[in-house]
JSON list of C-alpha atoms in Angstrom, two decimals:
[
{"chain": "A", "resi": 1, "resn": "MET", "atom": "CA", "xyz": [2.36, -30.87, 51.54]},
{"chain": "A", "resi": 2, "resn": "ASP", "atom": "CA", "xyz": [0.62, -27.28, 51.78]},
{"chain": "A", "resi": 3, "resn": "LYS", "atom": "CA", "xyz": [3.16, -24.28, 50.96]},
{"chain": "A", "resi": 4, "resn": "GLU", "atom": "CA", "xyz": [4.59, -23.46, 54.35]},
{"chain": "A", "resi": 5, "resn": "THR", "atom": "CA", "xyz": [5.23, -26.63, 55.14]},
{"chain": "A", "resi": 6, "resn": "LYS", "atom": "CA", "xyz": [7.68, -27.30, 52.01]},
{"chain": "A", "resi": 7, "resn": "GLU", "atom": "CA", "xyz": [9.50, -23.49, 52.72]},
{"chain": "A", "resi": 8, "resn": "LYS", "atom": "CA", "xyz": [10.29, -25.70, 56.06]},
{"chain": "A", "resi": 9, "resn": "LEU", "atom": "CA", "xyz": [12.92, -28.54, 54.64]},
{"chain": "A", "resi": 10, "resn": "ILE", "atom": "CA", "xyz": [13.80, -26.11, 51.73]},
{"chain": "A", "resi": 11, "resn": "LYS", "atom": "CA", "xyz": [16.43, -23.54, 52.43]},
{"chain": "A", "resi": 12, "resn": "ARG", "atom": "CA", "xyz": [18.65, -21.10, 51.04]},
{"chain": "A", "resi": 13, "resn": "VAL", "atom": "CA", "xyz": [21.76, -19.17, 51.34]},
{"chain": "A", "resi": 14, "resn": "ILE", "atom": "CA", "xyz": [24.21, -17.28, 50.44]},
{"chain": "A", "resi": 15, "resn": "LYS", "atom": "CA", "xyz": [27.84, -17.87, 50.62]},
{"chain": "A", "resi": 16, "resn": "PHE", "atom": "CA", "xyz": [30.87, -17.28, 48.88]},
{"chain": "A", "resi": 17, "resn": "TYR", "atom": "CA", "xyz": [33.40, -19.40, 47.39]},
{"chain": "A", "resi": 18, "resn": "PHE", "atom": "CA", "xyz": [35.37, -19.69, 44.99]},
{"chain": "A", "resi": 19, "resn": "VAL", "atom": "CA", "xyz": [37.75, -22.16, 42.99]},
{"chain": "A", "resi": 20, "resn": "TRP", "atom": "CA", "xyz": [40.34, -22.26, 44.90]},
{"chain": "A", "resi": 21, "resn": "SER", "atom": "CA", "xyz": [38.49, -23.13, 47.89]},
{"chain": "A", "resi": 22, "resn": "GLU", "atom": "CA", "xyz": [36.87, -25.58, 46.79]},
{"chain": "A", "resi": 23, "resn": "ASP", "atom": "CA", "xyz": [38.11, -28.28, 49.58]},
{"chain": "A", "resi": 24, "resn": "LYS", "atom": "CA", "xyz": [36.51, -25.83, 51.56]},
{"chain": "A", "resi": 25, "resn": "GLU", "atom": "CA", "xyz": [33.11, -25.68, 50.06]},
{"chain": "A", "resi": 26, "resn": "ALA", "atom": "CA", "xyz": [32.33, -28.90, 49.57]},
{"chain": "A", "resi": 27, "resn": "LYS", "atom": "CA", "xyz": [33.94, -30.10, 53.69]},
{"chain": "A", "resi": 28, "resn": "TRP", "atom": "CA", "xyz": [30.82, -26.90, 54.19]},
{"chain": "A", "resi": 29, "resn": "LEU", "atom": "CA", "xyz": [27.93, -28.99, 52.11]},
{"chain": "A", "resi": 30, "resn": "ASN", "atom": "CA", "xyz": [29.55, -32.32, 54.33]},
{"chain": "A", "resi": 31, "resn": "ASP", "atom": "CA", "xyz": [28.78, -30.07, 57.52]},
{"chain": "A", "resi": 32, "resn": "MET", "atom": "CA", "xyz": [25.48, -29.26, 55.46]},
{"chain": "A", "resi": 33, "resn": "SER", "atom": "CA", "xyz": [24.30, -33.51, 54.98]},
{"chain": "A", "resi": 34, "resn": "LYS", "atom": "CA", "xyz": [25.13, -34.60, 58.27]},
{"chain": "A", "resi": 35, "resn": "LYS", "atom": "CA", "xyz": [22.63, -31.84, 59.75]},
{"chain": "A", "resi": 36, "resn": "GLY", "atom": "CA", "xyz": [20.41, -32.77, 57.49]},
{"chain": "A", "resi": 37, "resn": "TRP", "atom": "CA", "xyz": [20.73, -29.86, 55.14]},
{"chain": "A", "resi": 38, "resn": "HIS", "atom": "CA", "xyz": [21.43, -31.40, 51.40]},
{"chain": "A", "resi": 39, "resn": "LEU", "atom": "CA", "xyz": [22.16, -29.93, 48.73]},
{"chain": "A", "resi": 40, "resn": "LYS", "atom": "CA", "xyz": [19.39, -29.45, 45.78]},
{"chain": "A", "resi": 41, "resn": "LYS", "atom": "CA", "xyz": [21.17, -26.88, 43.09]},
{"chain": "A", "resi": 42, "resn": "ALA", "atom": "CA", "xyz": [24.04, -24.59, 43.31]},
{"chain": "A", "resi": 43, "resn": "SER", "atom": "CA", "xyz": [23.72, -21.26, 41.79]},
{"chain": "A", "resi": 44, "resn": "ILE", "atom": "CA", "xyz": [26.33, -18.32, 41.28]},
{"chain": "A", "resi": 45, "resn": "PHE", "atom": "CA", "xyz": [27.14, -18.14, 45.17]},
{"chain": "A", "resi": 46, "resn": "ASN", "atom": "CA", "xyz": [23.88, -19.52, 46.08]},
{"chain": "A", "resi": 47, "resn": "TYR", "atom": "CA", "xyz": [22.81, -22.69, 47.09]},
{"chain": "A", "resi": 48, "resn": "THR", "atom": "CA", "xyz": [19.34, -24.33, 47.88]},
{"chain": "A", "resi": 49, "resn": "PHE", "atom": "CA", "xyz": [18.75, -27.02, 51.05]},
{"chain": "A", "resi": 50, "resn": "GLU", "atom": "CA", "xyz": [16.44, -29.90, 51.15]},
{"chain": "A", "resi": 51, "resn": "LYS", "atom": "CA", "xyz": [15.39, -31.19, 54.51]},
{"chain": "A", "resi": 52, "resn": "GLY", "atom": "CA", "xyz": [16.26, -35.13, 55.13]},
{"chain": "A", "resi": 53, "resn": "GLU", "atom": "CA", "xyz": [17.70, -37.55, 57.21]},
{"chain": "A", "resi": 54, "resn": "SER", "atom": "CA", "xyz": [21.50, -36.40, 58.25]},
{"chain": "A", "resi": 55, "resn": "ALA", "atom": "CA", "xyz": [23.59, -38.92, 56.04]},
{"chain": "A", "resi": 56, "resn": "ASP", "atom": "CA", "xyz": [27.54, -38.30, 56.07]},
{"chain": "A", "resi": 57, "resn": "TYR", "atom": "CA", "xyz": [28.60, -37.44, 51.78]},
{"chain": "A", "resi": 58, "resn": "VAL", "atom": "CA", "xyz": [31.06, -36.56, 50.02]},
{"chain": "A", "resi": 59, "resn": "TYR", "atom": "CA", "xyz": [31.11, -33.40, 47.95]},
{"chain": "A", "resi": 60, "resn": "GLN", "atom": "CA", "xyz": [32.95, -33.35, 44.98]},
{"chain": "A", "resi": 61, "resn": "PHE", "atom": "CA", "xyz": [33.49, -30.94, 41.33]},
{"chain": "A", "resi": 62, "resn": "ASP", "atom": "CA", "xyz": [34.81, -31.85, 37.75]},
{"chain": "A", "resi": 63, "resn": "PHE", "atom": "CA", "xyz": [34.93, -28.87, 35.32]},
{"chain": "A", "resi": 64, "resn": "ARG", "atom": "CA", "xyz": [33.73, -29.66, 31.62]},
{"chain": "A", "resi": 65, "resn": "MET", "atom": "CA", "xyz": [32.52, -27.85, 28.67]},
{"chain": "A", "resi": 66, "resn": "ASN", "atom": "CA", "xyz": [31.13, -29.82, 26.77]},
{"chain": "A", "resi": 67, "resn": "SER", "atom": "CA", "xyz": [27.87, -30.00, 24.18]},
{"chain": "A", "resi": 68, "resn": "SER", "atom": "CA", "xyz": [24.79, -31.70, 25.90]},
{"chain": "A", "resi": 69, "resn": "LYS", "atom": "CA", "xyz": [25.01, -34.41, 24.06]},
{"chain": "A", "resi": 70, "resn": "ASP", "atom": "CA", "xyz": [28.24, -35.68, 25.40]},
{"chain": "A", "resi": 71, "resn": "GLU", "atom": "CA", "xyz": [26.68, -34.68, 29.20]},
{"chain": "A", "resi": 72, "resn": "LYS", "atom": "CA", "xyz": [24.44, -38.04, 28.92]},
{"chain": "A", "resi": 73, "resn": "GLU", "atom": "CA", "xyz": [27.37, -39.60, 28.43]},
{"chain": "A", "resi": 74, "resn": "TYR", "atom": "CA", "xyz": [29.02, -38.43, 30.67]},
{"chain": "A", "resi": 75, "resn": "LEU", "atom": "CA", "xyz": [26.45, -38.45, 33.51]},
{"chain": "A", "resi": 76, "resn": "GLU", "atom": "CA", "xyz": [26.52, -42.21, 33.35]},
{"chain": "A", "resi": 77, "resn": "LEU", "atom": "CA", "xyz": [30.05, -42.66, 34.03]},
{"chain": "A", "resi": 78, "resn": "PHE", "atom": "CA", "xyz": [29.94, -41.43, 37.38]},
{"chain": "A", "resi": 79, "resn": "LYS", "atom": "CA", "xyz": [26.16, -42.67, 37.85]},
{"chain": "A", "resi": 80, "resn": "GLY", "atom": "CA", "xyz": [28.98, -45.63, 37.18]},
{"chain": "A", "resi": 81, "resn": "SER", "atom": "CA", "xyz": [31.13, -44.63, 40.35]},
{"chain": "A", "resi": 82, "resn": "GLY", "atom": "CA", "xyz": [28.62, -44.56, 42.34]},
{"chain": "A", "resi": 83, "resn": "TRP", "atom": "CA", "xyz": [28.84, -40.83, 42.16]},
{"chain": "A", "resi": 84, "resn": "GLU", "atom": "CA", "xyz": [25.19, -38.75, 42.13]},
{"chain": "A", "resi": 85, "resn": "PHE", "atom": "CA", "xyz": [24.66, -36.14, 39.67]},
{"chain": "A", "resi": 86, "resn": "ILE", "atom": "CA", "xyz": [23.14, -33.23, 42.06]},
{"chain": "A", "resi": 87, "resn": "ASN", "atom": "CA", "xyz": [23.76, -30.37, 39.65]},
{"chain": "A", "resi": 88, "resn": "ARG", "atom": "CA", "xyz": [25.20, -28.28, 37.41]},
{"chain": "A", "resi": 89, "resn": "MET", "atom": "CA", "xyz": [26.99, -24.16, 37.39]},
{"chain": "A", "resi": 90, "resn": "GLY", "atom": "CA", "xyz": [27.59, -22.59, 34.25]},
{"chain": "A", "resi": 91, "resn": "GLY", "atom": "CA", "xyz": [30.82, -25.78, 33.25]},
{"chain": "A", "resi": 92, "resn": "TRP", "atom": "CA", "xyz": [31.59, -27.41, 36.48]},
{"chain": "A", "resi": 93, "resn": "TYR", "atom": "CA", "xyz": [29.15, -30.14, 37.53]},
{"chain": "A", "resi": 94, "resn": "TYR", "atom": "CA", "xyz": [28.40, -30.60, 41.46]},
{"chain": "A", "resi": 95, "resn": "PHE", "atom": "CA", "xyz": [28.82, -34.74, 42.71]},
{"chain": "A", "resi": 96, "resn": "ARG", "atom": "CA", "xyz": [27.73, -36.69, 46.14]},
{"chain": "A", "resi": 97, "resn": "LYS", "atom": "CA", "xyz": [28.45, -40.03, 47.28]},
{"chain": "A", "resi": 98, "resn": "PRO", "atom": "CA", "xyz": [27.46, -41.20, 50.20]},
{"chain": "A", "resi": 99, "resn": "TYR", "atom": "CA", "xyz": [30.92, -41.43, 52.58]},
{"chain": "A", "resi": 100, "resn": "ARG", "atom": "CA", "xyz": [33.09, -44.86, 52.57]},
{"chain": "A", "resi": 101, "resn": "GLU", "atom": "CA", "xyz": [36.03, -45.17, 54.56]},
{"chain": "A", "resi": 102, "resn": "GLY", "atom": "CA", "xyz": [38.95, -46.35, 52.23]},
{"chain": "A", "resi": 103, "resn": "GLY", "atom": "CA", "xyz": [37.57, -45.99, 49.38]},
{"chain": "A", "resi": 104, "resn": "GLN", "atom": "CA", "xyz": [37.55, -43.98, 47.08]},
{"chain": "A", "resi": 105, "resn": "ASN", "atom": "CA", "xyz": [35.89, -40.27, 47.79]},
{"chain": "A", "resi": 106, "resn": "GLU", "atom": "CA", "xyz": [38.02, -37.94, 45.78]},
{"chain": "A", "resi": 107, "resn": "ILE", "atom": "CA", "xyz": [36.37, -38.12, 41.44]},
{"chain": "A", "resi": 108, "resn": "TYR", "atom": "CA", "xyz": [40.75, -37.49, 41.08]},
{"chain": "A", "resi": 109, "resn": "SER", "atom": "CA", "xyz": [42.79, -39.86, 42.83]},
{"chain": "A", "resi": 110, "resn": "ASP", "atom": "CA", "xyz": [45.83, -38.55, 40.80]},
{"chain": "A", "resi": 111, "resn": "LYS", "atom": "CA", "xyz": [47.13, -34.92, 41.26]},
{"chain": "A", "resi": 112, "resn": "GLU", "atom": "CA", "xyz": [47.74, -35.39, 36.58]},
{"chain": "A", "resi": 113, "resn": "SER", "atom": "CA", "xyz": [44.49, -35.52, 36.40]},
{"chain": "A", "resi": 114, "resn": "LEU", "atom": "CA", "xyz": [42.95, -32.98, 38.78]},
{"chain": "A", "resi": 115, "resn": "LYS", "atom": "CA", "xyz": [45.48, -30.55, 37.16]},
{"chain": "A", "resi": 116, "resn": "GLN", "atom": "CA", "xyz": [44.18, -30.74, 34.29]},
{"chain": "A", "resi": 117, "resn": "LYS", "atom": "CA", "xyz": [41.05, -30.54, 35.05]},
{"chain": "A", "resi": 118, "resn": "TYR", "atom": "CA", "xyz": [42.37, -27.15, 35.94]},
{"chain": "A", "resi": 119, "resn": "LYS", "atom": "CA", "xyz": [43.55, -26.84, 32.50]},
{"chain": "A", "resi": 120, "resn": "LYS", "atom": "CA", "xyz": [40.95, -26.82, 31.28]},
{"chain": "A", "resi": 121, "resn": "LEU", "atom": "CA", "xyz": [38.90, -23.41, 33.21]},
{"chain": "A", "resi": 122, "resn": "LEU", "atom": "CA", "xyz": [42.24, -22.05, 32.35]},
{"chain": "A", "resi": 123, "resn": "GLY", "atom": "CA", "xyz": [41.49, -22.44, 28.80]},
{"chain": "A", "resi": 124, "resn": "PHE", "atom": "CA", "xyz": [37.93, -20.88, 29.64]},
{"chain": "A", "resi": 125, "resn": "LEU", "atom": "CA", "xyz": [38.73, -18.20, 31.17]},
{"chain": "A", "resi": 126, "resn": "LEU", "atom": "CA", "xyz": [41.47, -17.34, 29.03]},
{"chain": "A", "resi": 127, "resn": "LEU", "atom": "CA", "xyz": [38.26, -16.94, 26.33]},
{"chain": "A", "resi": 128, "resn": "THR", "atom": "CA", "xyz": [36.43, -15.09, 28.64]},
{"chain": "A", "resi": 129, "resn": "GLY", "atom": "CA", "xyz": [39.17, -13.02, 29.41]},
{"chain": "A", "resi": 130, "resn": "ILE", "atom": "CA", "xyz": [39.22, -11.21, 25.45]},
{"chain": "A", "resi": 131, "resn": "PRO", "atom": "CA", "xyz": [35.99, -10.02, 25.43]},
{"chain": "A", "resi": 132, "resn": "LEU", "atom": "CA", "xyz": [36.31, -8.88, 29.04]},
{"chain": "A", "resi": 133, "resn": "PHE", "atom": "CA", "xyz": [39.83, -6.65, 28.00]},
{"chain": "A", "resi": 134, "resn": "TYR", "atom": "CA", "xyz": [38.62, -5.76, 24.40]},
{"chain": "A", "resi": 135, "resn": "ASN", "atom": "CA", "xyz": [35.63, -4.21, 26.43]},
{"chain": "A", "resi": 136, "resn": "PHE", "atom": "CA", "xyz": [37.66, -2.88, 29.39]},
{"chain": "A", "resi": 137, "resn": "PHE", "atom": "CA", "xyz": [40.16, -1.32, 26.28]},
{"chain": "A", "resi": 138, "resn": "THR", "atom": "CA", "xyz": [37.44, 0.03, 25.02]},
{"chain": "A", "resi": 139, "resn": "ILE", "atom": "CA", "xyz": [36.38, 2.53, 27.10]},
{"chain": "A", "resi": 140, "resn": "PHE", "atom": "CA", "xyz": [39.54, 2.95, 28.70]},
{"chain": "A", "resi": 141, "resn": "ARG", "atom": "CA", "xyz": [39.76, 4.63, 25.12]},
{"chain": "A", "resi": 142, "resn": "SER", "atom": "CA", "xyz": [35.93, 6.25, 25.21]},
{"chain": "A", "resi": 143, "resn": "TYR", "atom": "CA", "xyz": [36.53, 7.09, 29.67]},
{"chain": "A", "resi": 144, "resn": "GLY", "atom": "CA", "xyz": [35.38, 11.22, 29.93]},
{"chain": "A", "resi": 145, "resn": "ARG", "atom": "CA", "xyz": [34.29, 11.54, 26.02]},
{"chain": "A", "resi": 146, "resn": "SER", "atom": "CA", "xyz": [31.07, 10.25, 27.21]},
{"chain": "A", "resi": 147, "resn": "GLY", "atom": "CA", "xyz": [29.86, 10.32, 29.88]},
{"chain": "A", "resi": 148, "resn": "PHE", "atom": "CA", "xyz": [27.85, 6.34, 29.36]},
{"chain": "A", "resi": 149, "resn": "TYR", "atom": "CA", "xyz": [31.83, 4.61, 29.92]},
{"chain": "A", "resi": 150, "resn": "ARG", "atom": "CA", "xyz": [31.95, 6.49, 32.99]},
{"chain": "A", "resi": 151, "resn": "TYR", "atom": "CA", "xyz": [29.44, 5.09, 34.54]},
{"chain": "A", "resi": 152, "resn": "PHE", "atom": "CA", "xyz": [30.87, 0.87, 33.61]},
{"chain": "A", "resi": 153, "resn": "TRP", "atom": "CA", "xyz": [34.82, 2.18, 34.38]},
{"chain": "A", "resi": 154, "resn": "PRO", "atom": "CA", "xyz": [33.77, 1.09, 38.36]},
{"chain": "A", "resi": 155, "resn": "PHE", "atom": "CA", "xyz": [32.39, -2.61, 37.28]},
{"chain": "A", "resi": 156, "resn": "ASN", "atom": "CA", "xyz": [34.75, -3.52, 34.42]},
{"chain": "A", "resi": 157, "resn": "THR", "atom": "CA", "xyz": [38.11, -2.78, 36.86]},
{"chain": "A", "resi": 158, "resn": "PHE", "atom": "CA", "xyz": [36.32, -4.96, 38.83]},
{"chain": "A", "resi": 159, "resn": "ILE", "atom": "CA", "xyz": [34.88, -8.09, 36.72]},
{"chain": "A", "resi": 160, "resn": "LEU", "atom": "CA", "xyz": [38.64, -7.67, 35.28]},
{"chain": "A", "resi": 161, "resn": "ILE", "atom": "CA", "xyz": [40.47, -7.57, 38.58]},
{"chain": "A", "resi": 162, "resn": "LEU", "atom": "CA", "xyz": [38.90, -9.96, 39.76]},
{"chain": "A", "resi": 163, "resn": "TRP", "atom": "CA", "xyz": [39.20, -11.68, 36.96]},
{"chain": "A", "resi": 164, "resn": "LEU", "atom": "CA", "xyz": [43.12, -11.29, 36.67]},
{"chain": "A", "resi": 165, "resn": "TYR", "atom": "CA", "xyz": [43.48, -12.32, 40.29]},
{"chain": "A", "resi": 166, "resn": "ALA", "atom": "CA", "xyz": [41.00, -16.23, 39.87]},
{"chain": "A", "resi": 167, "resn": "PHE", "atom": "CA", "xyz": [43.49, -16.45, 36.62]},
{"chain": "A", "resi": 168, "resn": "ILE", "atom": "CA", "xyz": [47.22, -15.98, 38.50]},
{"chain": "A", "resi": 169, "resn": "ARG", "atom": "CA", "xyz": [45.82, -18.20, 41.88]},
{"chain": "A", "resi": 170, "resn": "ILE", "atom": "CA", "xyz": [44.81, -20.74, 39.04]},
{"chain": "A", "resi": 171, "resn": "ILE", "atom": "CA", "xyz": [48.04, -20.47, 37.79]},
{"chain": "A", "resi": 172, "resn": "LEU", "atom": "CA", "xyz": [49.43, -20.72, 40.71]},
{"chain": "A", "resi": 173, "resn": "TYR", "atom": "CA", "xyz": [47.48, -24.25, 42.27]},
{"chain": "A", "resi": 174, "resn": "VAL", "atom": "CA", "xyz": [48.80, -26.04, 39.20]},
{"chain": "A", "resi": 175, "resn": "ARG", "atom": "CA", "xyz": [52.04, -25.59, 40.08]},
{"chain": "A", "resi": 176, "resn": "LYS", "atom": "CA", "xyz": [52.03, -26.28, 43.32]},
{"chain": "A", "resi": 177, "resn": "LEU", "atom": "CA", "xyz": [49.83, -29.76, 42.43]},
{"chain": "A", "resi": 178, "resn": "THR", "atom": "CA", "xyz": [53.38, -29.61, 39.31]},
{"chain": "A", "resi": 179, "resn": "ARG", "atom": "CA", "xyz": [55.58, -29.22, 42.24]},
{"chain": "A", "resi": 180, "resn": "GLU", "atom": "CA", "xyz": [53.52, -32.30, 44.99]},
{"chain": "A", "resi": 181, "resn": "GLN", "atom": "CA", "xyz": [53.61, -34.53, 41.65]},
{"chain": "A", "resi": 182, "resn": "GLU", "atom": "CA", "xyz": [57.31, -34.39, 41.73]}
]
């Protein structure tokens, strides 16, 4: 197969989705599969698709921070349940399987396990937030004294605001799941 033909079979799309809109992302990926474009790789806001036959897939995501020795067992568990592993992006795992009417089409079938997934994500955000806040306040104290820090102030402020927004959105989603559970 020549390079030009291969490029026609691969499509790259830049699309913005955040963790609190993963249902929209999954629906979009399913719609792409129905058009014959199947997810091959996902990275931050960047998706790579491969052309194939039209299919009705269910895409689901899981968040897990684990060691590489645990990963094989973790992926085998999903494979045994009929999920095909697509890609890992940081702590996010992308899975798919053919849609079955009346079948188990979600990784998390109950609200409690879904809440646990988001609580793990909150723990990860707390760990990443510590150096982020430290960096922010270091730059804040040095702002005006050094031209070097002046350039990082707007970027660091933007990242901190985005982090806070994500943290609050996830907390609100966990509370919503708790209310739905009661």
